[in-house]
């Protein structure tokens, strides 16, 4: 029952406006079902094939979030069911999600990933690229996606001040762009914060946190 009590403990620390994504990558369906039975309905996976396998086996009221880096050629495998794609970092990927969503007669929600970390390895857009995508004709023509927010991953460091600075940068970009809604872009979600730093992220304005090891225990 550790998973259920872990979930309760985390939810008790989260404000009502913050969505908890249970990061279930690499975990067996039995673990996910334990979280499901404890009331969790939003699960985050980082591999499309693994997510699709779990989707087939598990109850259909689960909301599946794709939190990993997405390859365009894999989008079609999640398009029938994915609820939110977190790491959208290019116009090309948006176009593919839009195309596959149309084939499935769906509108797929997306978060645009902003590069906030000082590490080169993290994916994401900078402010200029974000601006360019949102202003482009190609973006405005997409009828089967909806950009509902921004997402970012802070530098993996114990330096809380640096992490805070990165979170606040993402929040300020969100505040700047949220008042420019178009039909397929209405920013309401700031997704930042993971097991190690989600409380700081919430203090900085996060409305969606991705927590894995604190719920399911460490990964092998």
Short mmCIF file of C-alpha atoms in Angstrom, two decimals:
data_model
loop_
_atom_site.label_atom_id
_atom_site.label_comp_id
_atom_site.label_asym_id
_atom_site.label_seq_id
_atom_site.Cartn_x
_atom_site.Cartn_y
_atom_site.Cartn_z
CA UNK A 1 0.00 0.00 0.00
CA UNK A 2 3.04 2.27 -0.07
CA UNK A 3 2.00 3.72 -3.43
CA UNK A 4 -1.42 4.76 -2.12
CA UNK A 5 0.01 6.43 0.98
CA UNK A 6 2.77 8.12 -1.05
CA UNK A 7 0.08 9.55 -3.32
CA UNK A 8 -1.97 10.79 -0.38
CA UNK A 9 1.07 12.44 1.21
CA UNK A 10 2.00 14.26 -2.00
CA UNK A 11 -1.56 15.36 -2.76
CA UNK A 12 -1.84 16.73 0.76
CA UNK A 13 1.04 19.12 0.03
CA UNK A 14 -0.32 20.33 -3.33
CA UNK A 15 -2.67 23.31 -3.72
CA UNK A 16 -5.99 22.51 -5.38
CA UNK A 17 -5.05 24.20 -8.65
CA UNK A 18 -2.00 21.96 -9.17
CA UNK A 19 -2.37 18.80 -11.27
CA UNK A 20 -0.33 15.76 -10.27
CA UNK A 21 1.04 13.62 -13.11
CA UNK A 22 2.16 10.24 -11.79
CA UNK A 23 5.29 9.40 -13.77
CA UNK A 24 4.90 5.68 -14.32
CA UNK A 25 7.58 4.99 -16.94
CA UNK A 26 9.25 1.57 -16.57
CA UNK A 27 6.78 0.60 -13.82
CA UNK A 28 4.58 -2.49 -14.21
CA UNK A 29 0.82 -2.23 -14.74
CA UNK A 30 0.26 -3.64 -11.23
CA UNK A 31 1.96 -0.56 -9.73
CA UNK A 32 -0.11 1.74 -11.91
CA UNK A 33 -3.28 -0.07 -10.88
CA UNK A 34 -2.37 0.45 -7.24
CA UNK A 35 -2.17 4.18 -7.91
CA UNK A 36 -5.37 4.00 -9.97
CA UNK A 37 -7.22 2.28 -7.12
CA UNK A 38 -6.00 5.08 -4.85
CA UNK A 39 -7.72 7.59 -7.14
CA UNK A 40 -4.91 8.63 -9.51
CA UNK A 41 -6.10 9.13 -13.10
CA UNK A 42 -3.23 10.98 -14.80
CA UNK A 43 -0.14 8.98 -15.73
CA UNK A 44 2.99 10.16 -17.53
CA UNK A 45 5.09 7.94 -19.76
CA UNK A 46 8.23 8.77 -21.74
CA UNK A 47 8.11 6.00 -24.37
CA UNK A 48 5.18 5.90 -26.76
CA UNK A 49 5.20 2.12 -27.22
CA UNK A 50 5.17 1.46 -23.49
CA UNK A 51 2.37 3.98 -23.02
CA UNK A 52 0.32 2.39 -25.81
CA UNK A 53 0.76 -1.08 -24.28
CA UNK A 54 -0.42 0.18 -20.88
CA UNK A 55 -3.31 2.07 -22.45
CA UNK A 56 -4.55 -1.17 -24.01
CA UNK A 57 -4.43 -3.03 -20.70
CA UNK A 58 -5.77 -0.42 -18.31
CA UNK A 59 -9.11 1.32 -17.59
CA UNK A 60 -10.18 3.78 -20.25
CA UNK A 61 -10.83 6.74 -17.93
CA UNK A 62 -7.06 7.20 -17.48
CA UNK A 63 -5.58 10.37 -18.97
CA UNK A 64 -2.24 9.54 -20.58
CA UNK A 65 0.46 12.20 -20.76
CA UNK A 66 3.48 11.80 -23.02
CA UNK A 67 6.29 13.42 -21.06
CA UNK A 68 9.35 12.25 -22.97
CA UNK A 69 10.99 13.57 -26.10
CA UNK A 70 8.75 12.74 -29.06
CA UNK A 71 9.98 11.46 -32.42
CA UNK A 72 7.65 12.53 -35.22
CA UNK A 73 7.49 9.03 -36.72
CA UNK A 74 6.00 7.67 -33.47
CA UNK A 75 3.19 10.21 -33.07
CA UNK A 76 0.69 8.03 -34.93
CA UNK A 77 0.89 5.33 -32.24
CA UNK A 78 -0.35 7.63 -29.47
CA UNK A 79 -2.67 9.86 -31.48
CA UNK A 80 -5.80 7.73 -30.84
CA UNK A 81 -5.66 8.20 -27.07
CA UNK A 82 -2.99 10.55 -25.68
CA UNK A 83 -4.48 13.38 -23.64
CA UNK A 84 -1.52 15.76 -23.37
CA UNK A 85 1.88 15.91 -25.06
CA UNK A 86 4.36 17.70 -22.78
CA UNK A 87 7.57 18.11 -24.71
CA UNK A 88 6.63 19.80 -27.99
CA UNK A 89 9.74 21.66 -29.10
CA UNK A 90 9.29 22.34 -32.83
CA UNK A 91 6.76 23.46 -35.39
CA UNK A 92 7.45 20.24 -37.32
CA UNK A 93 6.36 18.12 -34.34
CA UNK A 94 3.22 20.23 -33.85
CA UNK A 95 2.34 19.71 -37.51
CA UNK A 96 2.70 15.95 -37.17
CA UNK A 97 0.57 15.85 -34.02
CA UNK A 98 -2.03 17.97 -35.81
CA UNK A 99 -2.00 15.63 -38.82
CA UNK A 100 -2.35 12.46 -36.74
CA UNK A 101 -5.00 14.02 -34.49
CA UNK A 102 -7.04 14.89 -37.60
CA UNK A 103 -6.84 11.28 -38.78
CA UNK A 104 -8.29 10.22 -35.43
CA UNK A 105 -10.88 13.00 -35.45
CA UNK A 106 -9.43 14.43 -32.25
CA UNK A 107 -7.96 17.62 -30.88
CA UNK A 108 -4.78 16.87 -28.95
CA UNK A 109 -3.61 19.17 -26.19
CA UNK A 110 0.07 20.14 -26.19
CA UNK A 111 2.56 21.98 -24.01
CA UNK A 112 5.40 23.85 -25.68
CA UNK A 113 8.72 22.95 -24.09
CA UNK A 114 10.92 25.89 -23.17
CA UNK A 115 14.65 25.46 -22.66
CA UNK A 116 15.21 26.89 -19.17
CA UNK A 117 18.13 24.76 -17.93
CA UNK A 118 21.79 25.65 -18.25
CA UNK A 119 22.46 22.16 -19.55
CA UNK A 120 22.84 21.80 -23.29
CA UNK A 121 21.28 18.35 -23.29
CA UNK A 122 17.75 19.51 -22.52
CA UNK A 123 15.38 20.07 -25.42
CA UNK A 124 13.25 23.16 -25.79
CA UNK A 125 12.51 26.49 -27.43
CA UNK A 126 13.85 29.89 -26.48
CA UNK A 127 11.65 32.98 -26.33
CA UNK A 128 12.32 33.97 -29.95
CA UNK A 129 11.43 30.50 -31.24
CA UNK A 130 8.29 30.41 -29.08
CA UNK A 131 7.24 33.77 -30.46
CA UNK A 132 7.92 32.66 -34.02
CA UNK A 133 5.82 29.49 -33.70
CA UNK A 134 2.84 31.24 -32.10
CA UNK A 135 2.90 34.00 -34.73
CA UNK A 136 3.28 31.72 -37.76
CA UNK A 137 0.55 31.14 -40.33
CA UNK A 138 1.32 27.42 -40.20
CA UNK A 139 0.46 27.38 -36.51
CA UNK A 140 -2.79 29.28 -36.94
CA UNK A 141 -3.94 26.82 -39.59
CA UNK A 142 -3.73 23.84 -37.24
CA UNK A 143 -7.23 22.84 -36.20
CA UNK A 144 -6.49 19.57 -34.39
CA UNK A 145 -4.09 20.69 -31.70
CA UNK A 146 -4.51 23.03 -28.80
CA UNK A 147 -1.53 24.52 -27.01
CA UNK A 148 -2.64 24.81 -23.39
CA UNK A 149 0.58 25.80 -21.70
CA UNK A 150 4.35 25.79 -21.35
CA UNK A 151 6.64 23.18 -19.87
CA UNK A 152 10.24 23.24 -18.76
CA UNK A 153 12.83 21.20 -16.90
CA UNK A 154 15.25 22.90 -14.55
CA UNK A 155 18.95 22.14 -14.37
CA UNK A 156 19.74 18.99 -12.39
CA UNK A 157 21.55 20.66 -9.49
CA UNK A 158 21.36 21.10 -5.72
CA UNK A 159 21.59 24.86 -6.23
CA UNK A 160 18.05 25.88 -5.26
CA UNK A 161 18.61 29.50 -6.28
CA UNK A 162 19.49 28.49 -9.80
CA UNK A 163 16.48 26.16 -10.06
CA UNK A 164 14.22 28.90 -8.71
CA UNK A 165 15.58 31.37 -11.25
CA UNK A 166 14.83 28.91 -14.07
CA UNK A 167 11.30 28.23 -12.81
CA UNK A 168 10.60 31.95 -12.50
CA UNK A 169 11.87 32.47 -16.05
CA UNK A 170 9.34 29.94 -17.35
CA UNK A 171 6.54 31.52 -15.32
CA UNK A 172 7.39 34.99 -16.66
CA UNK A 173 7.28 33.71 -20.26
CA UNK A 174 3.91 32.11 -19.50
CA UNK A 175 2.60 35.39 -18.08
CA UNK A 176 3.86 37.27 -21.11
CA UNK A 177 2.24 34.99 -23.69
CA UNK A 178 -0.94 33.90 -21.92
CA UNK A 179 -2.81 37.05 -22.91
CA UNK A 180 -2.40 36.42 -26.62
CA UNK A 181 -4.97 33.66 -27.09
CA UNK A 182 -5.86 32.30 -30.50
CA UNK A 183 -8.32 29.56 -31.27
CA UNK A 184 -5.75 26.82 -30.88
CA UNK A 185 -3.65 28.43 -28.15
CA UNK A 186 -4.98 29.24 -24.71
CA UNK A 187 -2.28 29.08 -22.10
CA UNK A 188 -3.50 27.91 -18.70
CA UNK A 189 -0.86 25.36 -17.64
CA UNK A 190 2.68 25.82 -16.36
CA UNK A 191 4.23 22.36 -16.13
CA UNK A 192 7.42 22.35 -14.09
CA UNK A 193 8.71 20.46 -11.10
CA UNK A 194 9.54 16.80 -10.49
CA UNK A 195 10.06 14.60 -7.41
CA UNK A 196 13.09 16.56 -6.21
CA UNK A 197 11.87 20.10 -6.76
CA UNK A 198 8.09 20.15 -7.20
CA UNK A 199 7.42 22.11 -4.00
CA UNK A 200 9.75 24.88 -5.14
CA UNK A 201 8.11 24.75 -8.59
CA UNK A 202 4.67 25.20 -7.04
CA UNK A 203 5.95 28.20 -5.06
CA UNK A 204 7.15 29.64 -8.38
CA UNK A 205 3.75 29.21 -10.04
CA UNK A 206 3.66 25.67 -11.41
CA UNK A 207 0.17 24.28 -12.05
CA UNK A 208 1.30 20.77 -13.07
CA UNK A 209 4.00 18.62 -11.47
CA UNK A 210 5.48 15.34 -12.69
CA UNK A 211 6.27 13.02 -9.80
CA UNK A 212 7.56 9.46 -10.20
CA UNK A 213 10.03 8.11 -7.65
CA UNK A 214 8.25 9.77 -4.71
CA UNK A 215 5.13 7.78 -5.63
CA UNK A 216 6.45 4.50 -7.06
CA UNK A 217 9.89 4.34 -5.47
CA UNK A 218 13.21 4.51 -7.30
CA UNK A 219 13.79 2.95 -10.71
CA UNK A 220 16.16 0.09 -11.28
#
